């Protein structure tokens, strides 16, 4: 019986910070590996001594199986992936990934199934999310403010405060008749009327409590404060005030205005949880309340009643943020209709935008996938070099030239120069190269079915990395723009 061997790799930082190497070793031995090969290096490094040995054993069919914990332990490089796949396929040696199951590279369907790059992309994005969550967790444990305060507030020393900075009140409704005569008054003149964002925010709350409809508040802003979809035309004090019905609803419900801070407001898919699911820390900034507890309850009751009447419009989908209205250029929101169909449409169609027709998600994805496949076909016509930045090509050329010099691995000066270049190449690659663009170079990506076979989570990751925007007009997709 030929032996089972294990392959382990950790990066230098990982090894310094954690017991990653010991953990992997332990798991592989427990799973039945009889001998272990270890590299401590970066995942993109192409010449890894121990990996070479392992592949050599596979080629000579001297082992029955190779165990590793995950695909990214073996390689994060698309080209090497292709080579390794071929080596395992030709030799018939089994590749077993403890976290990802047995990988069957001998059949075409197995190959597609085992599309490890996809698994890896998902894994990488999960890790990123985990790191971000840890950052959130840390803020929550100290009860400090979020990075972005709601309009009307600022953050001082990690706490929320009302924004009392004086603004010249030359807005349309309250502009005094003699405003032209006031133009030459010094900024601190008592003849000028001053307001602050906090005061304006309070006015909005009063108006909403009176009219009880978010869209009416939106109209009020347009009529009286010149609030435009195109924020460049808006009175500067109102910059960044939400201009959609959903944005207004979220602003009105923000507990910051009651002196509280809400954590864990978002669902995993990016949607907003309902307020009763939030983790609210009370009285984090009691001296900076804008509305009372009773008023907040009243607002919640009004919005809940509206939801009953109009249906739940707060749901999001992973395409949110990528879809734009051609008429008013703003982001489109998700809308649901009877029969469970979901649509995207302009969020301002109820008020100022004339682009009223929505587009079904299926139709949008069809347009995206067609565009992706078209792009993949173009990419496959290009030489590999075309996908690299000119800086990367130059760095790689220099590295190769050094590598050609005999004994460059023993001469300390040359070796040092090589290491430096190598690090630069790694940095340049990590900036230009992501798993999604590597994916585009993969032969499977040419097939439309491949894209449809991805799970929603996988598509979400790819669209985030590949999609610049989709533009809608009158029920049709008019443009799909990719980042690559
Ligand atoms: Zn619009």
Short mmCIF file of C-alpha atoms and ligand atoms in Angstrom, two decimals:
data_model
loop_
_atom_site.label_atom_id
_atom_site.label_comp_id
_atom_site.label_asym_id
_atom_site.label_seq_id
_atom_site.Cartn_x
_atom_site.Cartn_y
_atom_site.Cartn_z
CA UNK A 1 0.00 0.00 0.00
CA UNK A 2 1.41 3.33 -1.04
CA UNK A 3 1.55 5.94 1.71
CA UNK A 4 -0.76 8.91 2.24
CA UNK A 5 1.11 12.16 2.60
CA UNK A 6 0.07 15.56 3.90
CA UNK A 7 0.98 19.01 2.67
CA UNK A 8 0.98 22.05 4.95
CA UNK A 9 1.60 25.70 4.20
CA UNK A 10 1.41 28.82 6.32
CA UNK A 11 2.39 32.37 5.52
CA UNK A 12 5.13 33.99 7.53
CA UNK A 13 2.74 36.42 9.24
CA UNK A 14 0.32 33.67 10.04
CA UNK A 15 3.05 31.62 11.60
CA UNK A 16 4.20 34.57 13.69
CA UNK A 17 0.69 35.30 14.96
CA UNK A 18 -0.90 31.93 15.42
CA UNK A 19 -0.19 28.27 15.79
CA UNK A 20 -1.45 27.74 12.24
CA UNK A 21 1.30 25.31 11.30
CA UNK A 22 0.85 23.06 14.33
CA UNK A 23 -2.90 23.09 13.89
CA UNK A 24 -2.72 21.99 10.27
CA UNK A 25 -0.13 19.31 11.01
CA UNK A 26 -2.21 17.92 13.82
CA UNK A 27 -5.33 17.71 11.70
CA UNK A 28 -3.59 16.00 8.77
CA UNK A 29 -1.95 13.41 11.00
CA UNK A 30 -5.26 12.73 12.69
CA UNK A 31 -6.89 12.25 9.28
CA UNK A 32 -4.35 9.57 8.41
CA UNK A 33 -1.42 11.27 6.69
CA UNK A 34 1.75 9.32 7.31
CA UNK A 35 4.35 11.86 6.28
CA UNK A 36 4.12 15.66 6.20
CA UNK A 37 5.67 18.27 3.92
CA UNK A 38 5.65 21.87 5.14
CA UNK A 39 6.29 25.24 3.51
CA UNK A 40 6.23 28.59 5.28
CA UNK A 41 5.61 31.07 2.53
CA UNK A 42 3.19 33.19 0.63
CA UNK A 43 0.42 31.35 -1.23
CA UNK A 44 1.31 32.93 -4.55
CA UNK A 45 4.97 31.98 -4.43
CA UNK A 46 5.51 29.64 -7.35
CA UNK A 47 8.65 27.81 -6.27
CA UNK A 48 7.92 26.09 -3.03
CA UNK A 49 10.41 23.42 -2.26
CA UNK A 50 8.24 21.01 -0.31
CA UNK A 51 5.30 21.36 -2.69
CA UNK A 52 7.66 20.45 -5.53
CA UNK A 53 8.60 17.29 -3.65
CA UNK A 54 4.96 16.39 -3.12
CA UNK A 55 4.10 16.92 -6.79
CA UNK A 56 7.13 14.85 -7.75
CA UNK A 57 5.84 11.95 -5.65
CA UNK A 58 2.43 12.33 -7.27
CA UNK A 59 3.88 12.31 -10.78
CA UNK A 60 5.87 9.15 -9.97
CA UNK A 61 2.72 7.63 -8.41
CA UNK A 62 4.61 6.80 -5.22
CA UNK A 63 1.76 7.91 -2.97
CA UNK A 64 -1.90 6.90 -2.87
CA UNK A 65 -3.29 10.23 -1.72
CA UNK A 66 -2.34 13.77 -0.74
CA UNK A 67 -4.09 15.45 2.16
CA UNK A 68 -4.28 19.18 2.80
CA UNK A 69 -6.72 21.27 4.82
CA UNK A 70 -7.89 23.64 2.10
CA UNK A 71 -7.16 24.44 -1.49
CA UNK A 72 -5.60 27.82 -0.67
CA UNK A 73 -2.98 25.97 1.37
CA UNK A 74 -1.73 24.45 -1.87
CA UNK A 75 -2.08 27.37 -4.24
CA UNK A 76 -3.73 30.71 -4.72
CA UNK A 77 -2.37 31.01 -8.23
CA UNK A 78 -4.62 30.30 -11.20
CA UNK A 79 -1.86 29.06 -13.47
CA UNK A 80 -0.46 26.68 -10.87
CA UNK A 81 -4.00 25.49 -10.23
CA UNK A 82 -4.22 24.34 -13.84
CA UNK A 83 -0.86 22.55 -13.61
CA UNK A 84 -1.62 20.79 -10.35
CA UNK A 85 -5.02 19.75 -11.63
CA UNK A 86 -3.35 18.12 -14.61
CA UNK A 87 -0.73 16.36 -12.46
CA UNK A 88 -3.36 14.81 -10.21
CA UNK A 89 -5.61 13.90 -13.13
CA UNK A 90 -2.83 12.19 -15.06
CA UNK A 91 -1.47 10.26 -12.08
CA UNK A 92 -4.80 9.18 -10.62
CA UNK A 93 -3.58 10.09 -7.13
CA UNK A 94 -6.38 11.26 -4.82
CA UNK A 95 -6.44 14.79 -3.50
CA UNK A 96 -8.31 15.13 -0.23
CA UNK A 97 -9.02 18.55 1.24
CA UNK A 98 -10.20 18.19 4.83
CA UNK A 99 -12.34 21.32 4.73
CA UNK A 100 -13.55 20.86 1.19
CA UNK A 101 -13.91 17.12 0.70
CA UNK A 102 -12.40 14.79 -1.83
CA UNK A 103 -11.60 16.40 -5.15
CA UNK A 104 -12.32 14.37 -8.22
CA UNK A 105 -10.26 15.73 -11.06
CA UNK A 106 -10.71 12.75 -13.37
CA UNK A 107 -14.02 13.77 -14.92
CA UNK A 108 -15.12 16.96 -16.59
CA UNK A 109 -18.11 17.35 -14.30
CA UNK A 110 -15.91 16.67 -11.31
CA UNK A 111 -13.63 19.39 -12.48
CA UNK A 112 -16.41 21.89 -12.77
CA UNK A 113 -17.84 20.79 -9.45
CA UNK A 114 -14.57 21.01 -7.70
CA UNK A 115 -13.99 24.45 -8.94
CA UNK A 116 -11.72 25.24 -6.14
CA UNK A 117 -11.15 28.78 -7.09
CA UNK A 118 -14.76 29.45 -6.42
CA UNK A 119 -14.51 27.76 -3.05
CA UNK A 120 -11.46 29.76 -2.35
CA UNK A 121 -13.05 33.02 -3.38
CA UNK A 122 -15.93 32.32 -1.05
CA UNK A 123 -13.56 31.44 1.72
CA UNK A 124 -11.52 34.58 1.24
CA UNK A 125 -14.58 36.76 1.33
CA UNK A 126 -15.82 35.03 4.49
CA UNK A 127 -12.50 35.67 6.16
CA UNK A 128 -12.72 39.31 5.18
CA UNK A 129 -16.23 39.54 6.56
CA UNK A 130 -15.08 37.90 9.78
CA UNK A 131 -12.30 40.45 10.17
CA UNK A 132 -14.74 43.30 9.55
CA UNK A 133 -17.18 41.78 12.04
CA UNK A 134 -14.44 41.60 14.63
CA UNK A 135 -13.89 45.33 14.09
CA UNK A 136 -17.62 45.96 14.59
CA UNK A 137 -17.60 43.74 17.64
CA UNK A 138 -14.79 45.78 19.13
CA UNK A 139 -16.70 49.06 18.58
CA UNK A 140 -19.80 47.53 20.12
CA UNK A 141 -17.95 46.28 23.19
CA UNK A 142 -16.76 49.85 23.84
CA UNK A 143 -20.16 51.34 22.89
CA UNK A 144 -18.55 53.87 20.58
CA UNK A 145 -20.14 55.57 17.59
CA UNK A 146 -20.25 54.16 14.09
CA UNK A 147 -18.09 55.63 11.40
CA UNK A 148 -20.91 57.47 9.65
CA UNK A 149 -23.22 59.62 11.77
CA UNK A 150 -26.80 60.26 10.57
CA UNK A 151 -27.41 63.64 8.93
CA UNK A 152 -27.70 66.24 11.72
CA UNK A 153 -25.07 64.61 13.92
CA UNK A 154 -21.31 64.55 14.09
CA UNK A 155 -18.88 62.31 15.92
CA UNK A 156 -16.58 63.82 18.52
CA UNK A 157 -14.19 61.57 20.44
CA UNK A 158 -16.06 58.48 19.23
CA UNK A 159 -19.38 59.78 20.62
CA UNK A 160 -22.36 61.23 18.76
CA UNK A 161 -23.17 64.89 19.15
CA UNK A 162 -25.81 67.06 17.53
CA UNK A 163 -24.37 69.23 14.79
CA UNK A 164 -24.87 72.78 16.07
CA UNK A 165 -22.45 74.36 13.61
CA UNK A 166 -24.13 77.57 12.41
CA UNK A 167 -25.26 77.67 8.78
CA UNK A 168 -26.35 80.73 6.88
CA UNK A 169 -30.08 80.31 6.48
CA UNK A 170 -30.62 81.39 2.92
CA UNK A 171 -32.84 78.46 2.04
CA UNK A 172 -35.76 79.17 -0.19
CA UNK A 173 -38.69 79.22 2.21
CA UNK A 174 -37.30 81.36 4.98
CA UNK A 175 -35.11 83.62 2.93
CA UNK A 176 -35.74 87.19 4.06
CA UNK A 177 -37.05 89.61 1.45
CA UNK A 178 -33.98 91.78 1.75
CA UNK A 179 -31.54 88.89 1.32
CA UNK A 180 -29.60 90.66 -1.44
CA UNK A 181 -28.91 93.59 0.90
CA UNK A 182 -27.50 91.11 3.44
CA UNK A 183 -24.93 89.74 1.04
CA UNK A 184 -22.22 92.10 2.26
CA UNK A 185 -22.87 91.55 5.97
CA UNK A 186 -19.97 89.96 7.84
CA UNK A 187 -20.47 86.27 8.66
CA UNK A 188 -21.19 86.88 12.34
CA UNK A 189 -23.63 89.76 11.80
CA UNK A 190 -26.70 89.67 14.02
CA UNK A 191 -28.82 90.64 11.03
CA UNK A 192 -28.22 87.24 9.51
CA UNK A 193 -30.36 84.36 10.64
CA UNK A 194 -28.39 81.31 11.65
CA UNK A 195 -29.44 77.73 11.83
CA UNK A 196 -27.65 74.44 12.28
CA UNK A 197 -28.16 70.97 10.82
CA UNK A 198 -29.48 69.86 14.20
CA UNK A 199 -32.15 72.58 14.09
CA UNK A 200 -33.12 71.71 10.52
CA UNK A 201 -33.29 68.03 11.48
CA UNK A 202 -35.67 68.92 14.30
CA UNK A 203 -37.86 70.79 11.80
CA UNK A 204 -38.00 67.65 9.63
CA UNK A 205 -39.08 65.52 12.59
CA UNK A 206 -41.84 68.03 13.41
CA UNK A 207 -43.03 68.06 9.83
CA UNK A 208 -43.03 64.28 9.58
CA UNK A 209 -44.98 63.87 12.83
CA UNK A 210 -47.53 66.23 11.34
CA UNK A 211 -47.88 64.68 7.82
CA UNK A 212 -46.99 61.09 8.79
CA UNK A 213 -45.72 60.05 5.33
CA UNK A 214 -42.04 59.73 4.29
CA UNK A 215 -42.87 60.73 0.71
CA UNK A 216 -44.55 63.92 1.94
CA UNK A 217 -41.40 64.78 3.85
CA UNK A 218 -39.43 64.19 0.65
CA UNK A 219 -41.70 66.57 -1.29
CA UNK A 220 -41.35 69.14 1.48
CA UNK A 221 -37.56 68.94 1.14
CA UNK A 222 -37.73 69.34 -2.63
CA UNK A 223 -40.14 72.25 -2.51
CA UNK A 224 -38.61 74.14 0.38
CA UNK A 225 -34.99 73.14 0.57
CA UNK A 226 -34.23 72.64 -3.07
CA UNK A 227 -33.20 69.05 -2.39
CA UNK A 228 -32.24 67.49 -5.71
CA UNK A 229 -31.50 63.98 -6.88
CA UNK A 230 -28.30 65.45 -8.20
CA UNK A 231 -26.72 66.41 -4.90
CA UNK A 232 -24.36 68.88 -6.55
CA UNK A 233 -27.31 71.19 -7.17
CA UNK A 234 -28.59 70.91 -3.63
CA UNK A 235 -28.11 73.58 -1.01
CA UNK A 236 -24.79 72.57 0.58
CA UNK A 237 -26.20 72.17 4.10
CA UNK A 238 -28.46 69.43 2.83
CA UNK A 239 -25.74 67.45 1.12
CA UNK A 240 -25.92 63.77 2.05
CA UNK A 241 -29.47 64.01 3.34
CA UNK A 242 -31.29 60.86 2.18
CA UNK A 243 -33.29 61.47 -0.99
CA UNK A 244 -35.18 58.18 -1.20
CA UNK A 245 -38.20 57.05 0.73
CA UNK A 246 -36.25 54.18 2.26
CA UNK A 247 -33.35 56.43 3.18
CA UNK A 248 -35.73 58.81 4.95
CA UNK A 249 -37.35 55.94 6.84
CA UNK A 250 -33.97 54.79 8.09
CA UNK A 251 -32.97 58.30 9.05
CA UNK A 252 -36.20 58.86 11.00
CA UNK A 253 -35.70 55.60 12.91
CA UNK A 254 -32.10 56.17 13.87
CA UNK A 255 -31.82 55.76 17.68
CA UNK A 256 -28.88 58.18 17.70
CA UNK A 257 -31.46 60.99 17.82
CA UNK A 258 -32.79 59.61 21.13
CA UNK A 259 -29.32 59.45 22.64
CA UNK A 260 -28.88 55.72 22.00
CA UNK A 261 -26.53 53.78 19.74
CA UNK A 262 -27.73 50.79 17.73
CA UNK A 263 -25.43 47.90 16.85
CA UNK A 264 -26.02 44.88 14.65
CA UNK A 265 -28.47 46.71 12.44
CA UNK A 266 -27.57 44.79 9.30
CA UNK A 267 -28.33 41.33 8.06
CA UNK A 268 -25.62 39.13 6.59
CA UNK A 269 -26.77 39.95 3.05
CA UNK A 270 -26.51 43.69 3.71
CA UNK A 271 -30.21 44.32 4.33
CA UNK A 272 -31.39 46.22 7.38
CA UNK A 273 -32.99 44.33 10.28
CA UNK A 274 -36.19 45.69 11.80
CA UNK A 275 -35.52 47.99 14.79
CA UNK A 276 -36.75 45.45 17.36
CA UNK A 277 -33.89 43.14 16.29
CA UNK A 278 -31.19 45.77 16.82
CA UNK A 279 -28.83 45.66 19.76
CA UNK A 280 -29.50 49.09 21.25
CA UNK A 281 -27.20 50.52 23.91
CA UNK A 282 -29.15 53.20 25.73
CA UNK A 283 -27.99 56.68 26.71
CA UNK A 284 -24.61 56.57 25.06
CA UNK A 285 -24.80 60.36 24.53
CA UNK A 286 -27.72 61.60 26.72
CA UNK A 287 -26.83 65.29 26.31
CA UNK A 288 -27.37 65.15 22.58
CA UNK A 289 -30.97 63.99 22.09
CA UNK A 290 -33.07 65.54 19.37
CA UNK A 291 -36.33 63.68 19.91
CA UNK A 292 -38.02 62.20 22.96
CA UNK A 293 -38.74 58.54 23.64
CA UNK A 294 -42.47 59.18 23.00
CA UNK A 295 -41.79 60.82 19.65
CA UNK A 296 -39.59 57.89 18.62
CA UNK A 297 -42.38 55.46 19.50
CA UNK A 298 -44.82 57.56 17.50
CA UNK A 299 -42.50 57.48 14.47
CA UNK A 300 -42.14 53.70 14.73
CA UNK A 301 -45.92 53.30 14.91
CA UNK A 302 -46.43 55.50 11.84
CA UNK A 303 -43.84 53.62 9.81
CA UNK A 304 -45.21 50.24 10.90
CA UNK A 305 -48.69 51.31 9.80
CA UNK A 306 -47.30 52.45 6.45
CA UNK A 307 -45.57 49.11 5.98
CA UNK A 308 -48.85 47.31 6.52
CA UNK A 309 -50.50 49.49 3.94
CA UNK A 310 -47.80 49.41 1.24
CA UNK A 311 -46.08 46.10 1.88
CA UNK A 312 -42.53 45.45 2.97
CA UNK A 313 -40.20 47.46 0.80
CA UNK A 314 -37.12 47.27 2.96
CA UNK A 315 -35.77 43.99 1.63
CA UNK A 316 -32.45 44.08 -0.17
CA UNK A 317 -30.71 41.79 -2.57
CA UNK A 318 -27.06 41.47 -3.39
CA UNK A 319 -27.38 43.46 -6.62
CA UNK A 320 -28.42 46.53 -4.62
CA UNK A 321 -25.77 49.20 -5.05
CA UNK A 322 -24.91 48.09 -8.58
CA UNK A 323 -28.17 49.08 -10.29
CA UNK A 324 -28.78 52.66 -11.39
CA UNK A 325 -31.60 54.68 -12.92
CA UNK A 326 -30.72 56.15 -16.29
CA UNK A 327 -33.03 59.13 -15.87
CA UNK A 328 -32.00 60.49 -12.46
CA UNK A 329 -28.69 58.58 -12.02
CA UNK A 330 -29.60 57.45 -8.51
CA UNK A 331 -29.34 53.90 -7.16
CA UNK A 332 -32.30 51.66 -7.81
CA UNK A 333 -34.05 49.82 -5.02
CA UNK A 334 -35.54 46.36 -4.75
CA UNK A 335 -39.29 46.08 -5.12
CA UNK A 336 -41.43 43.02 -4.70
CA UNK A 337 -44.63 42.27 -6.50
CA UNK A 338 -47.24 39.53 -6.49
CA UNK A 339 -46.16 35.98 -7.32
CA UNK A 340 -42.90 36.39 -5.42
CA UNK A 341 -41.14 38.19 -8.27
CA UNK A 342 -38.53 40.73 -7.35
CA UNK A 343 -37.78 43.81 -9.40
CA UNK A 344 -35.41 46.72 -9.38
CA UNK A 345 -36.71 50.19 -10.06
CA UNK A 346 -35.92 53.82 -9.42
CA UNK A 347 -36.47 54.76 -5.78
CA UNK A 348 -37.62 58.20 -6.77
CA UNK A 349 -40.27 57.08 -9.24
CA UNK A 350 -42.96 57.93 -6.67
CA UNK A 351 -41.81 61.53 -6.53
CA UNK A 352 -39.53 63.22 -9.01
CA UNK A 353 -38.27 60.62 -11.48
CA UNK A 354 -40.10 59.74 -14.68
CA UNK A 355 -38.44 56.32 -15.02
CA UNK A 356 -41.40 54.41 -13.57
CA UNK A 357 -41.09 50.88 -15.02
CA UNK A 358 -39.23 48.20 -13.05
CA UNK A 359 -37.08 45.32 -14.33
CA UNK A 360 -37.21 41.76 -13.05
CA UNK A 361 -34.06 40.43 -11.36
CA UNK A 362 -33.93 37.44 -13.72
CA UNK A 363 -33.74 39.81 -16.66
CA UNK A 364 -30.98 41.86 -15.02
CA UNK A 365 -28.88 38.78 -14.21
CA UNK A 366 -29.31 37.52 -17.75
CA UNK A 367 -27.86 40.79 -19.04
CA UNK A 368 -24.96 40.63 -16.56
CA UNK A 369 -24.07 37.04 -17.37
CA UNK A 370 -24.25 37.63 -21.11
CA UNK A 371 -21.89 40.56 -20.70
CA UNK A 372 -19.51 38.51 -18.52
CA UNK A 373 -19.38 35.66 -21.00
CA UNK A 374 -18.77 38.08 -23.84
CA UNK A 375 -15.93 39.63 -21.85
CA UNK A 376 -14.43 36.23 -20.97
CA UNK A 377 -14.38 35.33 -24.66
CA UNK A 378 -12.55 38.56 -25.43
CA UNK A 379 -10.05 37.91 -22.64
CA UNK A 380 -9.29 34.44 -23.92
CA UNK A 381 -8.29 35.98 -27.25
CA UNK A 382 -5.68 38.13 -25.53
CA UNK A 383 -2.18 37.00 -24.57
CA UNK A 384 -1.80 36.43 -20.79
CA UNK A 385 0.46 39.46 -20.53
CA UNK A 386 -2.40 41.77 -21.43
CA UNK A 387 -4.10 41.04 -18.10
CA UNK A 388 -1.08 42.28 -16.16
CA UNK A 389 -0.21 45.87 -15.36
CA UNK A 390 2.85 47.24 -17.18
CA UNK A 391 4.57 47.67 -13.82
CA UNK A 392 4.08 44.00 -13.01
CA UNK A 393 5.41 42.92 -16.41
CA UNK A 394 8.51 45.06 -15.84
CA UNK A 395 9.08 43.72 -12.30
CA UNK A 396 8.74 40.16 -13.49
CA UNK A 397 11.18 40.84 -16.31
CA UNK A 398 13.74 42.21 -13.83
CA UNK A 399 13.24 39.24 -11.54
CA UNK A 400 13.73 36.82 -14.38
CA UNK A 401 16.91 38.60 -15.52
CA UNK A 402 18.38 38.31 -12.00
CA UNK A 403 17.32 34.71 -11.79
CA UNK A 404 19.24 33.93 -14.98
CA UNK A 405 22.55 35.00 -13.41
CA UNK A 406 24.40 31.85 -12.31
CA UNK A 407 24.70 31.55 -8.55
CA UNK A 408 22.22 34.33 -7.85
CA UNK A 409 20.78 32.30 -4.99
CA UNK A 410 24.14 32.20 -3.20
CA UNK A 411 25.47 35.69 -3.79
CA UNK A 412 24.07 37.70 -0.81
CA UNK A 413 23.71 40.96 -2.77
CA UNK A 414 21.86 39.33 -5.65
CA UNK A 415 19.77 37.21 -3.32
CA UNK A 416 18.78 40.31 -1.39
CA UNK A 417 17.81 42.13 -4.60
CA UNK A 418 15.75 39.13 -5.67
CA UNK A 419 13.89 38.98 -2.37
CA UNK A 420 13.11 42.69 -2.60
CA UNK A 421 11.83 42.34 -6.15
CA UNK A 422 9.81 39.33 -5.18
CA UNK A 423 8.06 41.28 -2.42
CA UNK A 424 7.29 44.10 -4.84
CA UNK A 425 5.83 41.61 -7.30
CA UNK A 426 3.66 40.14 -4.56
CA UNK A 427 2.34 43.58 -3.64
CA UNK A 428 1.69 44.53 -7.26
CA UNK A 429 -0.05 41.22 -7.89
CA UNK A 430 -2.24 41.48 -4.85
CA UNK A 431 -3.34 44.92 -6.03
CA UNK A 432 -4.17 44.03 -9.60
CA UNK A 433 -5.12 40.46 -9.21
CA UNK A 434 -8.22 39.27 -7.48
CA UNK A 435 -9.83 35.89 -7.54
CA UNK A 436 -12.63 37.15 -9.77
CA UNK A 437 -10.34 38.33 -12.55
CA UNK A 438 -8.47 35.03 -12.27
CA UNK A 439 -11.82 33.36 -12.62
CA UNK A 440 -12.40 35.15 -15.92
CA UNK A 441 -9.27 33.48 -17.27
CA UNK A 442 -10.64 30.06 -16.39
CA UNK A 443 -11.91 27.99 -19.36
CA UNK A 444 -15.23 27.17 -17.64
CA UNK A 445 -16.10 30.85 -17.45
CA UNK A 446 -16.74 30.88 -21.20
CA UNK A 447 -19.87 28.83 -20.67
CA UNK A 448 -23.10 30.56 -19.76
CA UNK A 449 -24.17 27.56 -17.69
CA UNK A 450 -21.14 27.90 -15.47
CA UNK A 451 -22.36 31.29 -14.23
CA UNK A 452 -25.87 30.01 -13.67
CA UNK A 453 -24.49 27.06 -11.68
CA UNK A 454 -22.92 29.35 -9.07
CA UNK A 455 -24.70 29.77 -5.78
CA UNK A 456 -26.08 33.14 -4.79
CA UNK A 457 -23.22 33.65 -2.33
CA UNK A 458 -20.65 32.97 -5.04
CA UNK A 459 -22.36 35.25 -7.55
CA UNK A 460 -22.53 37.97 -4.94
CA UNK A 461 -18.76 37.82 -4.52
CA UNK A 462 -18.06 37.86 -8.25
CA UNK A 463 -20.48 40.65 -9.00
CA UNK A 464 -18.94 42.73 -6.25
CA UNK A 465 -15.52 42.32 -7.80
CA UNK A 466 -16.49 42.46 -11.45
CA UNK A 467 -19.53 44.66 -11.81
CA UNK A 468 -19.27 48.43 -12.06
CA UNK A 469 -22.93 49.21 -12.76
CA UNK A 470 -26.12 48.20 -14.50
CA UNK A 471 -28.37 50.93 -15.86
CA UNK A 472 -32.14 50.63 -16.22
CA UNK A 473 -34.64 52.61 -18.28
CA UNK A 474 -38.33 52.00 -18.97
CA UNK A 475 -38.28 48.33 -17.99
CA UNK A 476 -35.09 47.48 -19.89
CA UNK A 477 -31.40 47.04 -19.06
CA UNK A 478 -29.67 49.71 -21.12
CA UNK A 479 -26.08 49.23 -19.98
CA UNK A 480 -23.87 46.70 -18.15
CA UNK A 481 -20.45 48.06 -17.26
CA UNK A 482 -17.74 45.72 -15.91
CA UNK A 483 -14.69 46.65 -13.88
CA UNK A 484 -12.47 44.45 -16.00
ZN1 LIG B 1 -34.78 57.68 -11.43
#
